[in-house]
Structures are given as structure tokens and as C-alpha cells.
PDB file of C-alpha atoms in Angstrom:
ATOM      1  CA  MET A  12      21.805  -0.557  46.407  1.00 50.00           C
ATOM      2  CA  ARG A  13      20.761  -3.720  44.189  1.00 48.00           C
ATOM      3  CA  THR A  14      18.749  -5.239  47.202  1.00 44.00           C
ATOM      4  CA  ILE A  15      17.212  -1.660  48.260  1.00 44.00           C
ATOM      5  CA  VAL A  16      15.727  -1.436  44.886  1.00 37.00           C
ATOM      6  CA  ILE A  17      14.675  -5.435  44.564  1.00 44.00           C
ATOM      7  CA  THR A  18      12.933  -4.556  47.979  1.00 40.00           C
ATOM      8  CA  VAL A  19      11.686  -1.564  47.201  1.00 40.00           C
ATOM      9  CA  ALA A  20       9.825  -3.379  44.037  1.00 42.00           C
ATOM     10  CA  THR A  21       9.040  -6.280  45.989  1.00 47.00           C
ATOM     11  CA  LEU A  22       6.982  -3.823  48.039  1.00 46.00           C
ATOM     12  CA  SER A  23       5.790  -2.019  45.509  1.00 49.00           C
ATOM     13  CA  LEU A  24       4.339  -5.107  43.723  1.00 47.00           C
ATOM     14  CA  ALA A  25       2.650  -6.621  47.264  1.00 52.00           C
ATOM     15  CA  VAL A  26       0.860  -2.980  47.772  1.00 49.00           C
ATOM     16  CA  LEU A  27      -0.235  -3.342  44.007  1.00 48.00           C
ATOM     17  CA  ALA A  28      -1.693  -7.102  44.442  1.00 53.00           C
ATOM     18  CA  SER A  29      -3.598  -5.426  47.930  1.00 53.00           C
ATOM     19  CA  GLY A  30      -4.718  -3.354  46.207  1.00 52.00           C
ATOM     20  CA  VAL A  31      -6.179  -5.654  43.589  1.00 47.00           C
ATOM     21  CA  GLN A  32      -6.957  -8.430  46.107  1.00 49.00           C
ATOM     22  CA  ALA A  33      -9.615  -5.615  47.555  1.00 49.00           C
ATOM     23  CA  LYS A  34     -11.096  -5.244  44.572  1.00 60.00           C
ATOM     24  CA  GLU A  35     -12.295  -8.563  44.115  1.00 79.00           C
ATOM     25  CA  LEU A  36     -14.312  -7.936  47.189  1.00 86.00           C
ATOM     26  CA  SER A  37     -18.563  -8.167  45.756  1.00 92.00           C
ATOM     27  CA  LYS A  38     -20.471  -5.584  46.471  1.00 93.00           C
ATOM     28  CA  SER A  39     -22.587  -7.596  48.917  1.00 92.00           C
ATOM     29  CA  HIS A  40     -19.482  -8.392  50.852  1.00 94.00           C
ATOM     30  CA  ARG A  41     -18.072  -4.719  50.808  1.00 95.00           C
ATOM     31  CA  PHE A  42     -22.218  -3.785  52.283  1.00 95.00           C
ATOM     32  CA  ALA A  43     -21.801  -6.365  54.571  1.00 95.00           C
ATOM     33  CA  CYS A  44     -18.699  -4.709  56.069  1.00 96.00           C
ATOM     34  CA  THR A  45     -19.747  -1.666  55.502  1.00 97.00           C
ATOM     35  CA  TRP A  46     -23.026  -2.225  58.013  1.00 97.00           C
ATOM     36  CA  GLY A  47     -21.432  -4.232  59.959  1.00 97.00           C
ATOM     37  CA  SER A  48     -18.753  -1.463  61.290  1.00 97.00           C
ATOM     38  CA  GLU A  49     -21.202   1.498  61.289  1.00 97.00           C
ATOM     39  CA  ILE A  50     -23.371  -1.109  63.602  1.00 97.00           C
ATOM     40  CA  ALA A  51     -19.965  -1.902  65.975  1.00 97.00           C
ATOM     41  CA  ALA A  52     -19.459   2.251  65.830  1.00 97.00           C
ATOM     42  CA  GLY A  53     -23.202   2.522  67.027  1.00 97.00           C
ATOM     43  CA  ALA A  54     -22.898  -0.235  69.756  1.00 97.00           C
ATOM     44  CA  GLN A  55     -19.494   2.127  70.708  1.00 97.00           C
ATOM     45  CA  GLN A  56     -20.892   5.047  70.975  1.00 97.00           C
ATOM     46  CA  SER A  57     -23.914   3.524  73.428  1.00 96.00           C
ATOM     47  CA  LYS A  58     -21.211   1.769  75.444  1.00 97.00           C
ATOM     48  CA  LEU A  59     -18.775   5.249  76.115  1.00 97.00           C
ATOM     49  CA  SER A  60     -22.151   7.151  76.333  1.00 96.00           C
ATOM     50  CA  GLY A  61     -23.054   4.813  79.502  1.00 96.00           C
ATOM     51  CA  ILE A  62     -26.111   2.891  77.687  1.00 96.00           C
ATOM     52  CA  SER A  63     -26.712  -0.582  79.385  1.00 97.00           C
ATOM     53  CA  LEU A  64     -26.000  -3.251  76.830  1.00 97.00           C
ATOM     54  CA  TYR A  65     -29.681  -4.175  77.652  1.00 97.00           C
ATOM     55  CA  GLY A  66     -30.782  -0.768  76.404  1.00 97.00           C
ATOM     56  CA  ALA A  67     -28.661  -1.211  73.036  1.00 97.00           C
ATOM     57  CA  ARG A  68     -30.611  -4.304  72.783  1.00 96.00           C
ATOM     58  CA  LYS A  69     -33.930  -2.699  72.638  1.00 96.00           C
ATOM     59  CA  GLN A  70     -32.453  -0.249  70.422  1.00 95.00           C
ATOM     60  CA  LEU A  71     -32.215  -2.860  67.661  1.00 95.00           C
ATOM     61  CA  GLN A  72     -34.988  -4.592  68.639  1.00 94.00           C
ATOM     62  CA  VAL A  73     -37.324  -1.965  67.517  1.00 95.00           C
ATOM     63  CA  ARG A  74     -34.941  -0.859  64.487  1.00 95.00           C
ATOM     64  CA  LYS A  75     -36.063  -1.737  60.643  1.00 95.00           C
ATOM     65  CA  PHE A  76     -33.716  -4.120  59.239  1.00 95.00           C
ATOM     66  CA  GLN A  77     -33.823  -4.688  55.570  1.00 94.00           C
ATOM     67  CA  GLN A  78     -32.972  -8.280  55.637  1.00 94.00           C
ATOM     68  CA  PRO A  79     -33.672 -10.893  57.993  1.00 93.00           C
ATOM     69  CA  TRP A  80     -29.811 -11.804  59.013  1.00 94.00           C
ATOM     70  CA  MET A  81     -29.552  -8.060  60.101  1.00 96.00           C
ATOM     71  CA  ARG A  82     -31.088  -7.879  63.535  1.00 96.00           C
ATOM     72  CA  MET A  83     -29.366 -11.414  64.937  1.00 97.00           C
ATOM     73  CA  THR A  84     -26.172 -10.297  63.367  1.00 97.00           C
ATOM     74  CA  ALA A  85     -26.247  -6.630  64.914  1.00 97.00           C
ATOM     75  CA  MET A  86     -27.174  -8.349  67.747  1.00 97.00           C
ATOM     76  CA  GLY A  87     -24.045 -10.402  68.423  1.00 97.00           C
ATOM     77  CA  ILE A  88     -21.862  -7.379  66.705  1.00 97.00           C
ATOM     78  CA  THR A  89     -23.174  -5.357  69.863  1.00 97.00           C
ATOM     79  CA  GLU A  90     -23.024  -7.460  72.533  1.00 97.00           C
ATOM     80  CA  GLN A  91     -18.898  -8.468  71.429  1.00 96.00           C
ATOM     81  CA  THR A  92     -18.446  -4.883  71.622  1.00 96.00           C
ATOM     82  CA  TYR A  93     -20.053  -4.365  74.747  1.00 96.00           C
ATOM     83  CA  ASN A  94     -17.789  -7.407  76.241  1.00 96.00           C
ATOM     84  CA  SER A  95     -15.231  -5.786  74.724  1.00 94.00           C
ATOM     85  CA  THR A  96     -12.854  -4.027  77.104  1.00 94.00           C
ATOM     86  CA  SER A  97     -12.046  -0.999  74.467  1.00 92.00           C
ATOM     87  CA  LYS A  98     -12.351   2.558  75.315  1.00 94.00           C
ATOM     88  CA  LEU A  99     -11.644   3.130  71.347  1.00 95.00           C
ATOM     89  CA  LYS A 100     -13.186   6.383  69.880  1.00 97.00           C
ATOM     90  CA  PRO A 101     -16.494   5.076  67.603  1.00 97.00           C
ATOM     91  CA  ALA A 102     -14.593   5.897  64.516  1.00 97.00           C
ATOM     92  CA  ALA A 103     -11.870   3.966  64.905  1.00 97.00           C
ATOM     93  CA  VAL A 104     -14.078   0.907  66.082  1.00 97.00           C
ATOM     94  CA  LYS A 105     -15.809   1.654  62.389  1.00 97.00           C
ATOM     95  CA  GLN A 106     -12.337   1.561  60.668  1.00 97.00           C
ATOM     96  CA  THR A 107     -10.825  -0.879  62.530  1.00 97.00           C
ATOM     97  CA  TYR A 108     -14.167  -3.536  62.025  1.00 97.00           C
ATOM     98  CA  TYR A 109     -14.146  -3.053  58.412  1.00 97.00           C
ATOM     99  CA  GLU A 110     -10.565  -3.802  57.810  1.00 96.00           C
ATOM    100  CA  GLN A 111     -10.917  -6.871  59.600  1.00 97.00           C
ATOM    101  CA  CYS A 112     -13.691  -8.018  57.855  1.00 96.00           C
ATOM    102  CA  VAL A 113     -12.447  -7.055  54.435  1.00 95.00           C
ATOM    103  CA  ARG A 114      -9.387  -9.080  55.260  1.00 95.00           C
ATOM    104  CA  HIS A 115     -11.715 -11.921  56.736  1.00 94.00           C
ATOM    105  CA  GLU A 116     -13.716 -12.281  53.402  1.00 92.00           C
ATOM    106  CA  LEU A 117     -10.605 -12.226  51.394  1.00 92.00           C
ATOM    107  CA  ALA A 118      -8.496 -14.809  53.171  1.00 92.00           C
ATOM    108  CA  GLN A 119     -11.932 -17.244  52.887  1.00 87.00           C
ATOM    109  CA  ARG A 120     -10.975 -17.406  49.235  1.00 80.00           C
TER     110      ARG A 120
END
């Protein structure tokens, strides 16, 4: 019984600590992860609807971006999405990308 209580307490603290770490992520990192996840979801939608990688890249070329780094990053995310064999729905790709981006940013610390 004592080990169960200790295990539950340890897991509770771990969950609480991970929630605190996620809050430490800066606004700019959150924005970058959210933005990247939206690009990945859009690329997955294009891929599943039959648009070629060339067509998806052409759409990104005419799109306006807020920052200079965004265009090349969007191209990279799109290319990686097209190279993947994944058939996940765009919403699942968006969620997965965001979670992995946040995990990566926290691991950098």
C-alpha cells in the first residue's frame, strides 16, 4: 500500500513539473511551434488531397510571411511532410508537430 501511495505521489509530481516546464516556454517559442504545426497540417492536407510537392511549394512562394525566416522554414516543413509516408489527418499532424516542437524546445534548456 505504501509503494502505491509513493508511486502515485511521484507521478503526480512529475506531471506537475512537466506542466510548469511547459509554462516556461517563451511566447516566441510557442508562436514558432504553433506556426510550424499549422504549416505541417496544411502540407499534410495538400498531400492527402493530391497536390504535388511542386504545387505546395508554389503556394508557399506566393504567400506573405511576417518574418524572413518563415518562408524557408515553411518550405522545409512542407518537404519533410511530403517525404513522410504518414496518412494521418492534418489535425493529428498539427498536434504531433506542436508536441514534438515543445518537447524539443524544452530539451534545449
